[in-house]
CSV table of C-alpha atoms and ligand atoms in Angstrom, one decimal:
chain,number,residue,atom,x,y,z
A,1,MET,CA,-3.3,42.9,-18.8
A,2,LYS,CA,-6.8,44.4,-18.7
A,3,THR,CA,-9.2,42.9,-16.1
A,4,ILE,CA,-12.9,42.8,-17.0
A,5,LYS,CA,-15.1,42.5,-13.9
A,6,VAL,CA,-18.4,40.7,-14.2
A,7,GLY,CA,-21.5,40.7,-12.0
A,8,LEU,CA,-23.7,37.5,-12.0
A,9,LEU,CA,-27.4,37.6,-11.3
A,10,GLY,CA,-28.4,34.1,-10.1
A,11,LEU,CA,-26.2,31.2,-9.1
A,12,GLY,CA,-28.5,28.3,-9.8
A,13,ASN,CA,-27.7,25.4,-12.2
A,14,ILE,CA,-26.8,27.6,-15.2
A,15,GLY,CA,-25.1,30.2,-13.1
A,16,THR,CA,-23.0,27.5,-11.5
A,17,GLY,CA,-22.3,26.0,-15.0
A,18,SER,CA,-21.2,29.4,-16.4
A,19,TYR,CA,-19.0,30.1,-13.4
A,20,LYS,CA,-17.4,26.6,-13.7
A,21,THR,CA,-16.8,27.0,-17.4
A,22,LEU,CA,-14.8,30.1,-16.7
A,23,GLU,CA,-13.0,28.5,-13.7
A,24,MET,CA,-12.2,25.3,-15.6
A,25,ASN,CA,-10.8,27.1,-18.7
A,26,LYS,CA,-9.5,30.3,-17.2
A,27,LYS,CA,-5.9,29.9,-18.3
A,28,GLN,CA,-6.8,29.1,-21.9
A,29,ILE,CA,-9.4,31.9,-22.0
A,30,THR,CA,-6.9,34.5,-20.7
A,31,ALA,CA,-4.2,33.3,-23.1
A,32,ASN,CA,-6.5,33.4,-26.1
A,33,THR,CA,-8.2,36.7,-25.4
A,34,GLY,CA,-5.5,38.7,-23.6
A,35,VAL,CA,-8.0,39.8,-21.0
A,36,ASP,CA,-8.5,38.6,-17.5
A,37,ILE,CA,-12.2,38.0,-16.9
A,38,GLU,CA,-13.3,37.8,-13.2
A,39,ILE,CA,-16.8,37.3,-11.7
A,40,THR,CA,-16.6,39.6,-8.7
A,41,LYS,CA,-20.2,39.9,-7.4
A,42,ILE,CA,-23.1,37.5,-7.3
A,43,LEU,CA,-26.7,38.2,-6.6
A,44,GLU,CA,-28.0,35.0,-4.9
A,45,ARG,CA,-30.1,34.3,-1.9
A,46,ASP,CA,-29.1,30.7,-1.5
A,47,VAL,CA,-25.5,31.3,-0.3
A,48,ASN,CA,-25.1,28.0,1.6
A,49,ARG,CA,-25.8,25.5,-1.2
A,50,GLU,CA,-23.1,23.0,-2.0
A,51,ARG,CA,-21.5,24.0,-5.3
A,52,ASP,CA,-18.6,22.5,-7.1
A,53,ILE,CA,-17.0,25.9,-7.6
A,54,THR,CA,-14.8,28.3,-5.7
A,55,VAL,CA,-16.9,31.2,-4.5
A,56,THR,CA,-16.3,33.1,-1.3
A,57,PRO,CA,-19.1,34.5,1.0
A,58,ASP,CA,-18.0,38.1,0.3
A,59,MET,CA,-18.9,37.7,-3.4
A,60,PHE,CA,-22.6,37.3,-2.6
A,61,THR,CA,-25.0,40.2,-2.3
A,62,GLN,CA,-28.8,40.4,-1.8
A,63,ASN,CA,-28.9,43.9,-3.4
A,64,PRO,CA,-28.9,44.1,-7.2
A,65,ASP,CA,-27.8,47.7,-7.0
A,66,ASP,CA,-24.5,46.5,-5.6
A,67,ILE,CA,-23.9,45.2,-9.1
A,68,PHE,CA,-25.7,47.8,-11.3
A,69,LEU,CA,-24.0,50.7,-9.5
A,70,ASP,CA,-20.6,49.2,-9.2
A,71,PRO,CA,-18.4,51.3,-11.5
A,72,GLU,CA,-15.8,48.5,-11.7
A,73,ILE,CA,-18.3,46.0,-13.2
A,74,ASP,CA,-18.4,46.1,-17.0
A,75,ILE,CA,-20.6,43.1,-17.8
A,76,VAL,CA,-23.8,41.7,-16.1
A,77,ILE,CA,-24.8,38.1,-16.7
A,78,GLU,CA,-28.5,37.5,-16.0
A,79,LEU,CA,-29.3,33.9,-15.1
A,80,ILE,CA,-32.3,34.2,-12.9
A,81,GLY,CA,-34.8,33.0,-15.5
A,82,GLY,CA,-38.4,34.0,-15.9
A,83,ILE,CA,-39.7,37.3,-17.4
A,84,GLU,CA,-39.6,39.3,-14.2
A,85,PRO,CA,-37.7,40.6,-12.3
A,86,ALA,CA,-35.1,39.4,-14.9
A,87,SER,CA,-36.2,41.9,-17.6
A,88,THR,CA,-36.2,44.9,-15.2
A,89,PHE,CA,-32.8,43.9,-13.9
A,90,MET,CA,-31.4,43.6,-17.4
A,91,LEU,CA,-32.9,47.0,-18.3
A,92,LYS,CA,-31.3,48.6,-15.2
A,93,ALA,CA,-28.0,47.1,-16.0
A,94,LEU,CA,-28.1,48.4,-19.6
A,95,GLU,CA,-29.2,51.8,-18.4
A,96,ASN,CA,-26.2,51.9,-16.1
A,97,GLY,CA,-23.9,51.3,-19.0
A,98,LYS,CA,-23.3,47.6,-18.4
A,99,HIS,CA,-23.1,45.1,-21.2
A,100,VAL,CA,-25.6,42.3,-20.6
A,101,VAL,CA,-25.4,38.6,-21.3
A,102,THR,CA,-28.4,36.3,-20.7
A,103,ALA,CA,-29.6,32.7,-21.3
A,104,ASN,CA,-33.2,33.8,-20.5
A,105,LYS,CA,-35.4,33.0,-23.6
A,106,ALA,CA,-38.7,34.0,-21.9
A,107,ALA,CA,-37.4,37.5,-21.0
A,108,VAL,CA,-35.6,38.1,-24.3
A,109,ALA,CA,-38.7,37.0,-26.4
A,110,ALA,CA,-41.1,39.0,-24.2
A,111,ASN,CA,-39.0,42.2,-24.2
A,112,TYR,CA,-36.8,42.0,-27.2
A,113,ASP,CA,-37.4,45.6,-28.5
A,114,MET,CA,-37.2,47.2,-25.1
A,115,LEU,CA,-33.8,45.5,-24.3
A,116,MET,CA,-32.4,46.1,-27.7
A,117,GLU,CA,-33.4,49.8,-27.6
A,118,ALA,CA,-31.8,50.2,-24.2
A,119,ALA,CA,-28.6,48.6,-25.4
A,120,LYS,CA,-28.5,50.8,-28.5
A,121,LYS,CA,-29.3,53.9,-26.5
A,122,ASN,CA,-26.6,53.2,-23.9
A,123,LYS,CA,-24.0,52.0,-26.5
A,124,VAL,CA,-23.5,48.7,-24.9
A,125,MET,CA,-23.7,45.1,-26.1
A,126,PHE,CA,-26.7,42.8,-25.3
A,127,ARG,CA,-26.0,39.1,-26.0
A,128,PHE,CA,-28.2,36.0,-25.6
A,129,GLU,CA,-26.6,33.1,-27.4
A,130,ALA,CA,-27.4,30.7,-24.6
A,131,SER,CA,-31.2,31.5,-24.9
A,132,VAL,CA,-31.6,29.3,-28.0
A,133,GLY,CA,-30.1,25.8,-28.4
A,134,GLY,CA,-28.1,25.9,-25.2
A,135,GLY,CA,-24.4,25.2,-26.2
A,136,ILE,CA,-25.1,25.4,-30.0
A,137,PRO,CA,-23.6,28.7,-31.4
A,138,ILE,CA,-26.6,29.4,-33.7
A,139,LEU,CA,-27.2,33.1,-33.0
A,140,ASN,CA,-23.5,34.0,-33.3
A,141,SER,CA,-23.2,32.0,-36.5
A,142,LEU,CA,-26.3,33.7,-38.0
A,143,THR,CA,-25.1,37.2,-37.1
A,144,THR,CA,-21.4,36.8,-38.0
A,145,ALA,CA,-20.2,34.0,-40.2
A,146,LEU,CA,-23.4,33.7,-42.1
A,147,LEU,CA,-24.2,37.3,-42.6
A,148,ALA,CA,-23.4,37.0,-46.4
A,149,ASN,CA,-26.6,35.0,-46.8
A,150,GLU,CA,-30.3,35.6,-47.0
A,151,PHE,CA,-32.3,32.8,-45.3
A,152,ASP,CA,-35.7,31.6,-46.4
A,153,GLU,CA,-36.2,28.9,-43.9
A,154,ILE,CA,-35.3,27.7,-40.4
A,155,LEU,CA,-36.4,24.5,-38.8
A,156,GLY,CA,-35.4,23.3,-35.4
A,157,ILE,CA,-35.7,20.8,-32.6
A,158,ILE,CA,-35.0,23.3,-29.9
A,159,ASN,CA,-36.4,21.7,-26.7
A,160,GLY,CA,-34.4,18.9,-25.1
A,161,THR,CA,-37.2,17.8,-22.7
A,162,THR,CA,-39.7,17.1,-25.4
A,163,ASN,CA,-37.2,15.6,-27.7
A,164,TYR,CA,-36.1,13.2,-24.9
A,165,ILE,CA,-39.8,12.2,-24.3
A,166,LEU,CA,-40.6,11.6,-28.0
A,167,THR,CA,-37.3,9.6,-28.5
A,168,GLN,CA,-38.1,7.4,-25.5
A,169,MET,CA,-41.7,6.9,-26.7
A,170,THR,CA,-40.3,5.9,-30.2
A,171,GLU,CA,-37.5,3.7,-29.1
A,172,PHE,CA,-39.2,1.8,-26.3
A,173,GLY,CA,-42.9,1.9,-27.3
A,174,LEU,CA,-43.8,3.8,-24.2
A,175,ASP,CA,-46.8,6.1,-23.5
A,176,TYR,CA,-46.3,9.8,-23.0
A,177,ALA,CA,-47.3,9.9,-19.3
A,178,ASP,CA,-45.0,7.1,-18.4
A,179,VAL,CA,-42.0,8.7,-20.1
A,180,LEU,CA,-42.7,12.1,-18.6
A,181,LYS,CA,-42.7,10.5,-15.1
A,182,VAL,CA,-39.3,8.8,-15.6
A,183,ALA,CA,-38.0,12.0,-17.2
A,184,GLN,CA,-39.0,14.0,-14.1
A,185,GLU,CA,-37.5,11.4,-11.8
A,186,LYS,CA,-34.2,11.6,-13.8
A,187,GLY,CA,-34.2,15.4,-13.8
A,188,PHE,CA,-34.7,15.7,-17.5
A,189,ALA,CA,-38.1,17.3,-17.1
A,190,GLU,CA,-39.2,20.0,-14.7
A,191,ALA,CA,-41.6,19.2,-11.8
A,192,ASP,CA,-44.0,21.6,-13.7
A,193,PRO,CA,-43.3,20.6,-17.3
A,194,THR,CA,-45.9,22.9,-18.9
A,195,ALA,CA,-43.6,25.4,-20.7
A,196,ASP,CA,-41.7,22.5,-22.3
A,197,VAL,CA,-44.4,20.0,-23.2
A,198,GLU,CA,-46.9,22.7,-24.4
A,199,GLY,CA,-44.3,24.2,-26.8
A,200,ILE,CA,-44.1,27.6,-25.0
A,201,ASP,CA,-40.3,27.3,-24.5
A,202,VAL,CA,-40.0,26.5,-28.2
A,203,ALA,CA,-42.2,29.5,-29.2
A,204,ASN,CA,-39.9,31.8,-27.1
A,205,LYS,CA,-36.8,30.5,-28.9
A,206,LEU,CA,-38.4,30.6,-32.3
A,207,SER,CA,-39.5,34.3,-31.7
A,208,ILE,CA,-35.8,35.1,-31.0
A,209,LEU,CA,-34.6,33.2,-34.1
A,210,ILE,CA,-37.2,35.1,-36.3
A,211,SER,CA,-36.0,38.4,-35.0
A,212,LEU,CA,-32.4,37.7,-36.0
A,213,ILE,CA,-33.0,35.9,-39.3
A,214,PHE,CA,-35.9,37.8,-40.7
A,215,GLY,CA,-35.7,41.1,-38.8
A,216,SER,CA,-39.3,40.6,-38.0
A,217,ARG,CA,-40.8,40.8,-34.6
A,218,VAL,CA,-43.3,38.0,-33.9
A,219,SER,CA,-44.2,37.6,-30.3
A,220,PRO,CA,-44.3,34.0,-28.9
A,221,GLU,CA,-48.1,34.4,-28.3
A,222,GLU,CA,-48.6,35.1,-32.0
A,223,ILE,CA,-46.9,31.9,-33.1
A,224,PRO,CA,-49.4,29.0,-33.5
A,225,THR,CA,-48.2,26.6,-30.9
A,226,GLU,CA,-49.0,23.0,-30.1
A,227,GLY,CA,-47.1,20.8,-27.7
A,228,ILE,CA,-46.6,17.0,-27.5
A,229,THR,CA,-49.2,16.1,-24.8
A,230,LYS,CA,-51.6,14.6,-27.3
A,231,ILE,CA,-49.1,12.4,-29.1
A,232,THR,CA,-49.9,8.7,-28.5
A,233,LYS,CA,-47.9,5.6,-28.8
A,234,ASP,CA,-50.1,4.7,-31.8
A,235,ASP,CA,-49.2,7.9,-33.6
A,236,ILE,CA,-45.5,7.2,-33.1
A,237,ASP,CA,-46.0,3.6,-34.3
A,238,PHE,CA,-47.8,4.7,-37.5
A,239,ALA,CA,-45.2,7.3,-38.1
A,240,VAL,CA,-42.5,4.7,-38.0
A,241,GLN,CA,-44.5,2.4,-40.3
A,242,PHE,CA,-44.9,5.2,-42.8
A,243,GLY,CA,-41.1,6.0,-42.7
A,244,TYR,CA,-41.2,9.0,-40.3
A,245,LYS,CA,-40.3,10.1,-36.8
A,246,ILE,CA,-42.4,12.5,-34.8
A,247,LYS,CA,-40.5,15.6,-33.6
A,248,LEU,CA,-41.6,18.8,-32.0
A,249,LEU,CA,-40.5,21.3,-34.7
A,250,ALA,CA,-40.1,25.0,-34.7
A,251,THR,CA,-40.6,26.3,-38.3
A,252,ALA,CA,-40.3,29.7,-39.8
A,253,LYS,CA,-40.1,30.2,-43.6
A,254,LYS,CA,-40.6,32.9,-46.1
A,255,VAL,CA,-43.3,32.1,-48.6
A,256,ASP,CA,-44.0,34.7,-51.3
A,257,LYS,CA,-42.9,37.6,-48.9
A,258,GLN,CA,-45.0,36.1,-46.2
A,259,LEU,CA,-43.6,34.7,-43.0
A,260,GLU,CA,-45.1,31.4,-42.1
A,261,CYS,CA,-44.2,30.1,-38.6
A,262,HIS,CA,-45.4,27.6,-36.1
A,263,VAL,CA,-44.4,25.2,-33.3
A,264,GLN,CA,-46.0,21.8,-33.8
A,265,PRO,CA,-45.2,18.1,-33.6
A,266,ALA,CA,-44.5,16.9,-37.1
A,267,PHE,CA,-43.8,13.7,-39.0
A,268,VAL,CA,-40.2,14.1,-40.1
A,269,PRO,CA,-39.0,11.7,-42.9
A,270,SER,CA,-36.6,9.2,-41.4
A,271,SER,CA,-34.0,10.2,-44.0
A,272,HIS,CA,-34.0,13.9,-43.0
A,273,PRO,CA,-31.0,14.9,-40.7
A,274,LEU,CA,-33.4,16.2,-38.1
A,275,ALA,CA,-35.0,12.7,-37.6
A,276,SER,CA,-31.8,11.3,-36.2
A,277,VAL,CA,-31.6,14.0,-33.4
A,278,SER,CA,-32.3,12.0,-30.3
A,279,ASN,CA,-33.0,12.5,-26.6
A,280,GLU,CA,-31.9,15.8,-25.1
A,281,PHE,CA,-30.0,16.9,-28.1
A,282,ASN,CA,-31.1,19.9,-30.2
A,283,ALA,CA,-30.6,20.7,-33.9
A,284,ILE,CA,-31.3,23.7,-36.1
A,285,PHE,CA,-31.5,23.4,-39.8
A,286,VAL,CA,-31.2,26.5,-42.0
A,287,ARG,CA,-30.9,27.1,-45.7
A,288,GLY,CA,-29.0,30.2,-46.9
A,289,ASN,CA,-29.0,31.4,-50.5
A,290,ALA,CA,-25.3,31.2,-50.6
A,291,VAL,CA,-24.2,28.5,-48.1
A,292,ASP,CA,-27.2,26.2,-48.9
A,293,GLU,CA,-28.2,23.7,-46.2
A,294,LEU,CA,-26.6,23.7,-42.7
A,295,MET,CA,-27.4,21.8,-39.6
A,296,PHE,CA,-26.2,22.8,-36.1
A,297,TYR,CA,-26.3,20.0,-33.6
A,298,GLY,CA,-25.5,19.8,-29.9
A,299,LYS,CA,-26.7,19.9,-26.3
A,300,GLY,CA,-29.5,22.3,-26.0
A,301,ALA,CA,-29.6,22.4,-22.2
A,302,GLY,CA,-27.5,21.6,-19.2
A,303,PRO,CA,-25.2,23.7,-17.0
A,304,LEU,CA,-21.9,23.3,-18.9
A,305,PRO,CA,-23.2,23.5,-22.5
A,306,THR,CA,-25.3,26.5,-21.6
A,307,GLY,CA,-22.4,27.9,-19.6
A,308,SER,CA,-20.2,27.6,-22.7
A,309,ALA,CA,-22.6,29.8,-24.6
A,310,VAL,CA,-22.9,32.3,-21.8
A,311,MET,CA,-19.1,32.6,-21.4
A,312,GLY,CA,-18.7,32.8,-25.2
A,313,ASP,CA,-20.7,36.0,-25.1
A,314,VAL,CA,-18.8,37.3,-22.1
A,315,ILE,CA,-15.5,36.7,-23.8
A,316,GLU,CA,-16.6,38.3,-27.1
A,317,ILE,CA,-17.7,41.4,-25.2
A,318,SER,CA,-14.5,41.4,-23.1
A,319,LYS,CA,-12.4,41.4,-26.2
A,320,ALA,CA,-14.4,44.2,-27.7
A,321,ILE,CA,-14.0,46.3,-24.5
A,322,ALA,CA,-10.3,45.7,-24.5
A,323,LYS,CA,-10.2,46.9,-28.2
A,324,GLY,CA,-12.4,49.9,-27.3
A,325,SER,CA,-15.1,48.9,-29.7
A,326,ALA,CA,-17.7,47.4,-27.4
A,327,PHE,CA,-20.9,48.5,-29.1
A,328,ASP,CA,-23.0,46.8,-31.7
A,329,HIS,CA,-24.4,47.7,-35.0
A,330,TYR,CA,-28.1,46.9,-34.5
A,331,ALA,CA,-29.7,46.1,-37.9
A,332,GLU,CA,-32.8,48.1,-38.6
A,333,ASP,CA,-35.9,46.0,-39.1
A,334,SER,CA,-35.7,46.4,-42.9
A,335,ILE,CA,-37.2,43.1,-43.8
A,336,ILE,CA,-40.3,43.5,-41.6
A,337,GLU,CA,-42.1,45.7,-44.1
A,338,ASN,CA,-41.9,43.0,-46.8
A,339,LEU,CA,-43.1,40.1,-44.6
A,340,ASN,CA,-46.7,39.6,-43.5
A,341,PHE,CA,-46.9,37.1,-40.7
A,342,VAL,CA,-49.2,34.1,-41.4
A,343,GLY,CA,-49.8,31.2,-39.1
A,344,GLU,CA,-49.7,28.2,-41.2
A,345,GLY,CA,-49.8,27.5,-44.9
A,346,GLN,CA,-50.4,24.3,-46.9
A,347,ASN,CA,-49.0,21.1,-45.5
A,348,LYS,CA,-49.3,17.3,-45.8
A,349,TYR,CA,-51.1,15.8,-42.8
A,350,TYR,CA,-51.3,12.6,-41.0
A,351,VAL,CA,-54.9,11.9,-39.8
A,352,SER,CA,-55.8,9.0,-37.5
A,353,LEU,CA,-59.5,8.3,-37.1
A,354,THR,CA,-61.9,5.5,-36.2
A,355,ALA,CA,-64.8,4.4,-38.4
A,356,LYS,CA,-67.6,1.9,-38.2
A,357,ASN,CA,-66.5,-1.6,-39.1
A,358,VAL,CA,-68.9,-1.9,-42.1
A,359,PRO,CA,-68.3,-2.6,-45.8
A,360,GLY,CA,-67.8,0.5,-47.9
A,361,VAL,CA,-66.8,2.9,-45.1
A,362,MET,CA,-63.3,3.5,-46.5
A,363,GLY,CA,-64.7,4.4,-49.9
A,364,LYS,CA,-67.1,6.9,-48.3
A,365,ILE,CA,-64.3,8.6,-46.4
A,366,THR,CA,-61.9,8.8,-49.4
A,367,THR,CA,-64.8,10.2,-51.6
A,368,ALA,CA,-65.6,12.8,-49.0
A,369,LEU,CA,-61.9,13.9,-48.8
A,370,GLY,CA,-61.9,14.0,-52.6
A,371,GLU,CA,-64.9,16.3,-52.6
A,372,TYR,CA,-62.8,18.8,-50.6
A,373,GLY,CA,-60.0,18.4,-53.1
A,374,ILE,CA,-57.8,16.5,-50.6
A,375,GLY,CA,-55.7,13.8,-52.2
A,376,ILE,CA,-54.4,10.7,-50.4
A,377,ASP,CA,-50.7,9.9,-50.2
A,378,SER,CA,-50.9,6.7,-48.1
A,379,VAL,CA,-53.6,4.9,-46.2
A,380,MET,CA,-53.6,2.1,-43.7
A,381,GLN,CA,-56.5,0.3,-42.0
A,382,LEU,CA,-55.7,-1.8,-39.0
A,383,ALA,CA,-56.8,-5.4,-39.1
A,384,ASN,CA,-59.7,-5.9,-36.7
A,385,ASP,CA,-62.0,-8.7,-35.7
A,386,ALA,CA,-65.0,-8.1,-38.0
A,387,GLN,CA,-67.2,-10.1,-35.7
A,388,THR,CA,-66.8,-7.9,-32.7
A,389,GLY,CA,-68.4,-4.9,-34.4
A,390,ASP,CA,-65.7,-2.6,-32.8
A,391,ASP,CA,-64.7,0.5,-34.7
A,392,VAL,CA,-61.7,0.2,-37.0
A,393,SER,CA,-58.7,2.5,-36.9
A,394,ILE,CA,-57.7,4.1,-40.2
A,395,VAL,CA,-54.8,6.4,-40.8
A,396,PHE,CA,-54.0,8.6,-43.8
A,397,ILE,CA,-51.1,10.6,-45.0
A,398,LEU,CA,-52.8,13.4,-47.0
A,399,HIS,CA,-51.5,15.6,-49.8
A,400,GLU,CA,-50.9,19.3,-49.2
A,401,VAL,CA,-53.9,21.2,-47.9
A,402,THR,CA,-54.5,24.1,-45.5
A,403,ARG,CA,-55.5,23.1,-42.0
A,404,GLU,CA,-58.7,25.0,-42.3
A,405,ARG,CA,-59.8,23.0,-45.4
A,406,LEU,CA,-58.8,19.7,-43.7
A,407,ASP,CA,-60.8,20.6,-40.6
A,408,GLU,CA,-63.9,21.3,-42.8
A,409,ALA,CA,-63.5,18.0,-44.6
A,410,LEU,CA,-63.2,16.1,-41.3
A,411,VAL,CA,-66.2,17.9,-39.8
A,412,SER,CA,-68.2,16.7,-42.8
A,413,ILE,CA,-66.9,13.1,-42.5
A,414,ILE,CA,-67.9,13.0,-38.9
A,415,GLY,CA,-71.2,14.7,-39.6
A,416,ASN,CA,-72.1,12.1,-42.2
A,417,HIS,CA,-71.3,9.4,-39.7
A,418,PHE,CA,-68.7,7.8,-41.9
A,419,ALA,CA,-66.1,8.1,-39.2
A,420,THR,CA,-66.8,7.9,-35.4
A,421,ALA,CA,-63.9,9.9,-34.1
A,422,ILE,CA,-60.8,11.9,-35.2
A,423,LYS,CA,-58.0,10.8,-33.0
A,424,SER,CA,-54.9,12.8,-34.2
A,425,ILE,CA,-54.0,15.3,-36.9
A,426,ILE,CA,-50.2,15.9,-37.3
A,427,ARG,CA,-48.4,17.8,-39.9
A,428,VAL,CA,-46.1,15.9,-42.2
A,429,MET,CA,-42.9,17.6,-43.2
B,501,HSE,N1,-36.3,23.4,-20.8
B,501,HSE,C1,-35.4,23.6,-21.9
B,501,HSE,C2,-35.2,22.3,-22.7
B,501,HSE,C3,-34.1,24.0,-21.3
B,501,HSE,O1,-35.7,21.3,-22.3
B,501,HSE,O2,-34.7,22.4,-23.8
B,501,HSE,C4,-33.2,24.7,-22.3
B,501,HSE,O3,-33.7,25.9,-22.8
């Protein structure tokens, strides 16, 4: 039986989960694939940490070249995380003829072309299933079983941390800051949660999905991105009253040969399958022109779900090596010429504002919206004690409009002193 030797860069949580996945299911993997996969060398500084896996001290190295230059190693798994040195390490591995598997969305999104080119040039495989949606096999499905389709839209909840926070806010009526604190204590959110809560992690993943689905390169920085830090308990309550749930959505769709994409919190109708995706779970919704609607659902993070995706890639490459066909056909970016990237098109919006508690204010606001051609779908004014003179809260769901036009209308409403403050603007799906 052929043995495939693997070098592992990084034995943190995901590295340990990947190692454990192989260890746990080794017998079955060997029986199903006809190859013996062995992790033989590990680049890791923290050699003494307690880990629930069988590693021996001689497997550790502090020198990445021990892996890149080892002629016996066929596959390198990169699980260090972050853009550098991970990208340079992957490039070196590819240049040394190693197949590369990674879970690192930041590095793949930042250096997609460079890494793909290097894989192509060196006739090796470069796989990154675990970088989007953790254990969900979305990239493999799109590039194998679903190749017979053309896709015009992808929508996803692809960050577990923010979905956990929004779910807890919705279910228990809690404020963002309080949930974040508990999530950090429970280990669901990082000590520095910026990349997750500001939507950066989602933009990295969406950039990768766009590359595979549309053959278009849109860097994460080009994707209009908004996180969840401004979402209030009131927004969540209003969403529920109007029949929606707030979710952080990654969206990319083709509209008249233009690619529209963004990462934003959005009101998702409670009846939509994405609305029932709770806590740390992820889901990706696609519509193909043959298969129609599909939703992929599962754990988007965690050592074992991510380890499952990492090892899936390693197994696929190992089988291809054993068959002597371990190289990929890399699609040329044919669709890119037909797609112009645009940030955001027309959408329905939820707007929450405060206004003076005087007769006729609602009429003035709705008239002003009408002057900008913006129709009203639903409106709700909160009961207030008219005697106190406090401002009243009014929330609207508005008909489709560009964000630019909406902002112009709201500036005019504030300028005319009809409203006192705009509290939230959230896209409605
Ligand atoms: N921080 C990411 C999340 C981990 O919360 O989904 C998986 O990419």
